Amino acid sequence: MQILDGRKIANDIKDEIAGVVSTLRSNNKKAPHLAAILVGDDGASETYINAKVKACERVGFRSTLIRLKEDVSEDKLIDHIRNINLDSDIDGLIVQLPLPGHIDEIKVKQAIIPSKDVDGFHPENVGKMALNLPTYLPATPAGILELLTRYNIDISGKHCVVIGRSHIVGSPISILLARNSSPGNATVTLTHSRTKNLKEITNKADILIVALGKSSFVTSDMVKKGVCIIDVGISRIKSSKTKSGWKLLGDVDFESVKEKASFITPVPGGVGPMTIAMLLKNTLISSLK
Ligand code: NAP
């Protein structure tokens, strides 16, 4: 079994991006600038946004973090987005999800101008992705493809099973895996909470992508020997053994499947760092336009 080391590959990508930024700077060009909006003070969102800001520093990007109170109105949030849309100094904008219940996520995604939508969530960019046109690919699915590519795992003609059909992971990765392009050309089965006989389906997967948000859900009896497993799930579980008071678990029971899998991503250190690296890549692309 080989670990797909997302942390290492993400660091390689960050080094590549830092090299491009350094060349830009030595040619008196401005460094890419990412703006992020965080609503409320949810602990997990705070961790993710801080990691994104830190990653910007690491590669030489500028970043602006706008913090808004939990009870900010939808209109006020959209005003901030419109201001950033018009700010020619800012190349990319992300709004950390999830948002509080009184704010319509779809409206917020649609308010971001597609040319700065480096998360790739705007319907225009999702449509372009589905049509195989150039666009910002959503960061987590793009990170999965990049990881498979850099480990030379060919997906063409393979049976890929995806668990979970969210708009940010499961649905877009299914589209990307099945596209007539490289990487792509996989045969894809997309499963969700209404899927019958899930175990029968996952047992036929050459590549299994798991994104449902239930810790240790996938066990050894659900996978065939030689499978490549991409564990997207991140659950924060209370723990008395760590300094922070919690630990991260994936959707896959790593210990139980590790003898059967040929490749597997760890949690943490697998898909998570790749997501951030691809967000940086999208921001760089935006700044070069
Ligand atoms: P989500 O919006 O929470 O949706 C979960 C999906 O799983 C839904 O499609 C749901 O089906 C499906 N599901 C739930 N129970 C199931 C079951 N028993 N069998 C089969 N499918 C089931 O998903 P998400 O936002 O993609 O998040 C999934 C996990 O990935 C979370 O742990 C999240 O924290 C993590 N995540 C990690 C990264 C990263 O960078 N590593 C990025 C994004 C998300 P229905 O549609 O039928 O309800």
mmCIF file of C-alpha atoms in Angstrom, residues 122-269:
data_model
loop_
_atom_site.group_PDB
_atom_site.id
_atom_site.type_symbol
_atom_site.label_atom_id
_atom_site.label_comp_id
_atom_site.label_asym_id
_atom_site.label_seq_id
_atom_site.Cartn_x
_atom_site.Cartn_y
_atom_site.Cartn_z
ATOM 1 C CA HIS A 122 -20.332 30.206 -9.802
ATOM 2 C CA PRO A 123 -22.896 28.513 -12.092
ATOM 3 C CA GLU A 124 -21.104 29.955 -15.134
ATOM 4 C CA ASN A 125 -17.843 28.291 -14.087
ATOM 5 C CA VAL A 126 -19.605 25.031 -13.152
ATOM 6 C CA GLY A 127 -21.205 25.018 -16.624
ATOM 7 C CA LYS A 128 -17.846 25.604 -18.302
ATOM 8 C CA MET A 129 -16.335 22.780 -16.261
ATOM 9 C CA ALA A 130 -19.110 20.414 -17.375
ATOM 10 C CA LEU A 131 -18.597 21.450 -21.016
ATOM 11 C CA ASN A 132 -14.837 20.932 -20.765
ATOM 12 C CA LEU A 133 -14.141 24.622 -21.427
ATOM 13 C CA PRO A 134 -11.266 26.519 -19.732
ATOM 14 C CA THR A 135 -12.334 27.726 -16.280
ATOM 15 C CA TYR A 136 -11.430 27.604 -12.588
ATOM 16 C CA LEU A 137 -11.921 24.014 -11.458
ATOM 17 C CA PRO A 138 -13.316 23.680 -7.918
ATOM 18 C CA ALA A 139 -10.327 23.281 -5.634
ATOM 19 C CA THR A 140 -11.029 19.941 -3.926
ATOM 20 C CA PRO A 141 -11.885 17.975 -7.104
ATOM 21 C CA ALA A 142 -8.979 19.654 -8.916
ATOM 22 C CA GLY A 143 -6.698 18.654 -6.027
ATOM 23 C CA ILE A 144 -7.834 15.030 -6.296
ATOM 24 C CA LEU A 145 -7.094 14.950 -10.039
ATOM 25 C CA GLU A 146 -3.698 16.583 -9.510
ATOM 26 C CA LEU A 147 -2.788 14.062 -6.808
ATOM 27 C CA LEU A 148 -3.750 11.114 -9.046
ATOM 28 C CA THR A 149 -1.810 12.647 -11.952
ATOM 29 C CA ARG A 150 1.353 13.307 -9.941
ATOM 30 C CA TYR A 151 1.324 9.704 -8.654
ATOM 31 C CA ASN A 152 0.862 8.477 -12.268
ATOM 32 C CA ILE A 153 -2.435 6.790 -11.427
ATOM 33 C CA ASP A 154 -4.205 6.402 -14.749
ATOM 34 C CA ILE A 155 -7.973 6.768 -14.486
ATOM 35 C CA SER A 156 -8.843 6.240 -18.155
ATOM 36 C CA GLY A 157 -11.205 3.269 -18.497
ATOM 37 C CA LYS A 158 -11.208 2.646 -14.725
ATOM 38 C CA HIS A 159 -14.384 2.254 -12.694
ATOM 39 C CA CYS A 160 -14.507 5.196 -10.272
ATOM 40 C CA VAL A 161 -17.105 5.147 -7.524
ATOM 41 C CA VAL A 162 -17.861 8.420 -5.737
ATOM 42 C CA ILE A 163 -19.706 8.480 -2.393
ATOM 43 C CA GLY A 164 -21.487 11.824 -1.840
ATOM 44 C CA ARG A 165 -22.968 14.223 -4.408
ATOM 45 C CA SER A 166 -22.290 17.656 -2.893
ATOM 46 C CA HIS A 167 -21.860 20.623 -5.225
ATOM 47 C CA ILE A 168 -18.314 21.198 -3.984
ATOM 48 C CA VAL A 169 -16.892 17.667 -4.093
ATOM 49 C CA GLY A 170 -18.961 14.649 -5.180
ATOM 50 C CA SER A 171 -20.816 16.071 -8.197
ATOM 51 C CA PRO A 172 -17.908 18.001 -9.743
ATOM 52 C CA ILE A 173 -15.370 15.196 -9.275
ATOM 53 C CA SER A 174 -17.815 12.807 -11.000
ATOM 54 C CA ILE A 175 -18.051 15.181 -13.958
ATOM 55 C CA LEU A 176 -14.292 15.688 -14.129
ATOM 56 C CA LEU A 177 -13.474 11.969 -13.942
ATOM 57 C CA ALA A 178 -15.922 11.183 -16.750
ATOM 58 C CA ARG A 179 -14.941 14.034 -19.103
ATOM 59 C CA ASN A 180 -13.489 13.170 -22.477
ATOM 60 C CA SER A 181 -10.112 14.632 -21.566
ATOM 61 C CA SER A 182 -6.897 13.822 -19.783
ATOM 62 C CA PRO A 183 -7.173 13.180 -16.871
ATOM 63 C CA GLY A 184 -10.645 11.743 -17.424
ATOM 64 C CA ASN A 185 -12.347 8.996 -19.445
ATOM 65 C CA ALA A 186 -13.254 7.002 -16.331
ATOM 66 C CA THR A 187 -16.518 5.113 -15.953
ATOM 67 C CA VAL A 188 -18.170 6.790 -13.001
ATOM 68 C CA THR A 189 -20.810 5.704 -10.518
ATOM 69 C CA LEU A 190 -22.054 8.526 -8.281
ATOM 70 C CA THR A 191 -23.669 7.321 -5.058
ATOM 71 C CA HIS A 192 -25.577 9.123 -2.284
ATOM 72 C CA SER A 193 -27.804 8.503 0.722
ATOM 73 C CA ARG A 194 -30.577 6.934 -1.384
ATOM 74 C CA THR A 195 -28.248 4.495 -3.144
ATOM 75 C CA LYS A 196 -29.220 0.866 -2.669
ATOM 76 C CA ASN A 197 -26.610 -1.878 -2.184
ATOM 77 C CA LEU A 198 -23.771 0.616 -1.686
ATOM 78 C CA LYS A 199 -21.367 -2.115 -0.575
ATOM 79 C CA GLU A 200 -21.934 -4.073 -3.793
ATOM 80 C CA ILE A 201 -21.094 -0.947 -5.818
ATOM 81 C CA THR A 202 -18.041 0.120 -3.817
ATOM 82 C CA ASN A 203 -16.671 -3.418 -4.081
ATOM 83 C CA LYS A 204 -16.472 -2.944 -7.861
ATOM 84 C CA ALA A 205 -14.470 0.316 -7.636
ATOM 85 C CA ASP A 206 -10.944 0.557 -9.036
ATOM 86 C CA ILE A 207 -10.845 4.070 -7.590
ATOM 87 C CA LEU A 208 -13.073 5.009 -4.647
ATOM 88 C CA ILE A 209 -13.613 8.666 -3.775
ATOM 89 C CA VAL A 210 -15.310 9.145 -0.439
ATOM 90 C CA ALA A 211 -16.928 12.482 0.506
ATOM 91 C CA LEU A 212 -19.908 12.030 2.783
ATOM 92 C CA GLY A 213 -18.759 13.450 6.126
ATOM 93 C CA LYS A 214 -19.245 10.327 8.279
ATOM 94 C CA SER A 215 -16.067 9.294 10.040
ATOM 95 C CA SER A 216 -14.701 5.777 9.399
ATOM 96 C CA PHE A 217 -17.740 4.940 7.207
ATOM 97 C CA VAL A 218 -15.846 2.875 4.606
ATOM 98 C CA THR A 219 -14.545 -0.397 6.002
ATOM 99 C CA SER A 220 -12.511 -3.292 4.613
ATOM 100 C CA ASP A 221 -15.570 -5.332 3.548
ATOM 101 C CA MET A 222 -16.644 -2.471 1.227
ATOM 102 C CA VAL A 223 -13.541 -2.452 -0.990
ATOM 103 C CA LYS A 224 -11.773 -4.854 -3.332
ATOM 104 C CA LYS A 225 -8.074 -5.705 -3.216
ATOM 105 C CA GLY A 226 -5.912 -3.199 -5.078
ATOM 106 C CA VAL A 227 -8.359 -0.302 -4.868
ATOM 107 C CA CYS A 228 -7.110 3.286 -4.849
ATOM 108 C CA ILE A 229 -8.915 5.240 -2.120
ATOM 109 C CA ILE A 230 -9.273 9.010 -1.950
ATOM 110 C CA ASP A 231 -10.644 10.018 1.450
ATOM 111 C CA VAL A 232 -12.058 13.542 1.289
ATOM 112 C CA GLY A 233 -13.915 13.490 4.618
ATOM 113 C CA ILE A 234 -12.826 15.605 7.553
ATOM 114 C CA SER A 235 -14.615 15.144 10.875
ATOM 115 C CA ARG A 236 -13.431 16.935 14.007
ATOM 116 C CA ILE A 237 -13.710 14.485 16.866
ATOM 117 C CA LYS A 238 -13.144 15.437 20.521
ATOM 118 C CA SER A 239 -9.971 13.884 21.906
ATOM 119 C CA SER A 240 -8.311 14.005 25.292
ATOM 120 C CA LYS A 241 -5.035 12.867 23.676
ATOM 121 C CA THR A 242 -4.345 16.021 21.641
ATOM 122 C CA LYS A 243 -3.316 19.518 22.751
ATOM 123 C CA SER A 244 -6.121 21.154 20.762
ATOM 124 C CA GLY A 245 -8.765 18.890 22.352
ATOM 125 C CA TRP A 246 -9.865 17.401 19.015
ATOM 126 C CA LYS A 247 -8.526 15.225 16.217
ATOM 127 C CA LEU A 248 -9.363 14.873 12.540
ATOM 128 C CA LEU A 249 -10.833 11.691 11.095
ATOM 129 C CA GLY A 250 -11.575 10.785 7.492
ATOM 130 C CA ASP A 251 -14.590 8.992 6.032
ATOM 131 C CA VAL A 252 -12.503 5.841 5.623
ATOM 132 C CA ASP A 253 -11.476 3.466 8.379
ATOM 133 C CA PHE A 254 -7.789 3.651 7.432
ATOM 134 C CA GLU A 255 -6.595 0.793 9.655
ATOM 135 C CA SER A 256 -9.224 -1.591 8.327
ATOM 136 C CA VAL A 257 -8.701 -0.904 4.596
ATOM 137 C CA LYS A 258 -4.949 -0.357 4.471
ATOM 138 C CA GLU A 259 -4.062 -4.009 3.756
ATOM 139 C CA LYS A 260 -6.400 -4.131 0.761
ATOM 140 C CA ALA A 261 -5.741 -0.746 -0.832
ATOM 141 C CA SER A 262 -2.941 -0.171 -3.334
ATOM 142 C CA PHE A 263 -3.052 3.612 -2.748
ATOM 143 C CA ILE A 264 -4.745 5.674 -0.055
ATOM 144 C CA THR A 265 -4.833 9.310 1.061
ATOM 145 C CA PRO A 266 -4.358 9.909 4.790
ATOM 146 C CA VAL A 267 -6.484 12.298 6.889
ATOM 147 C CA PRO A 268 -5.011 14.727 7.705
ATOM 148 C CA GLY A 269 -2.348 15.224 5.032
#
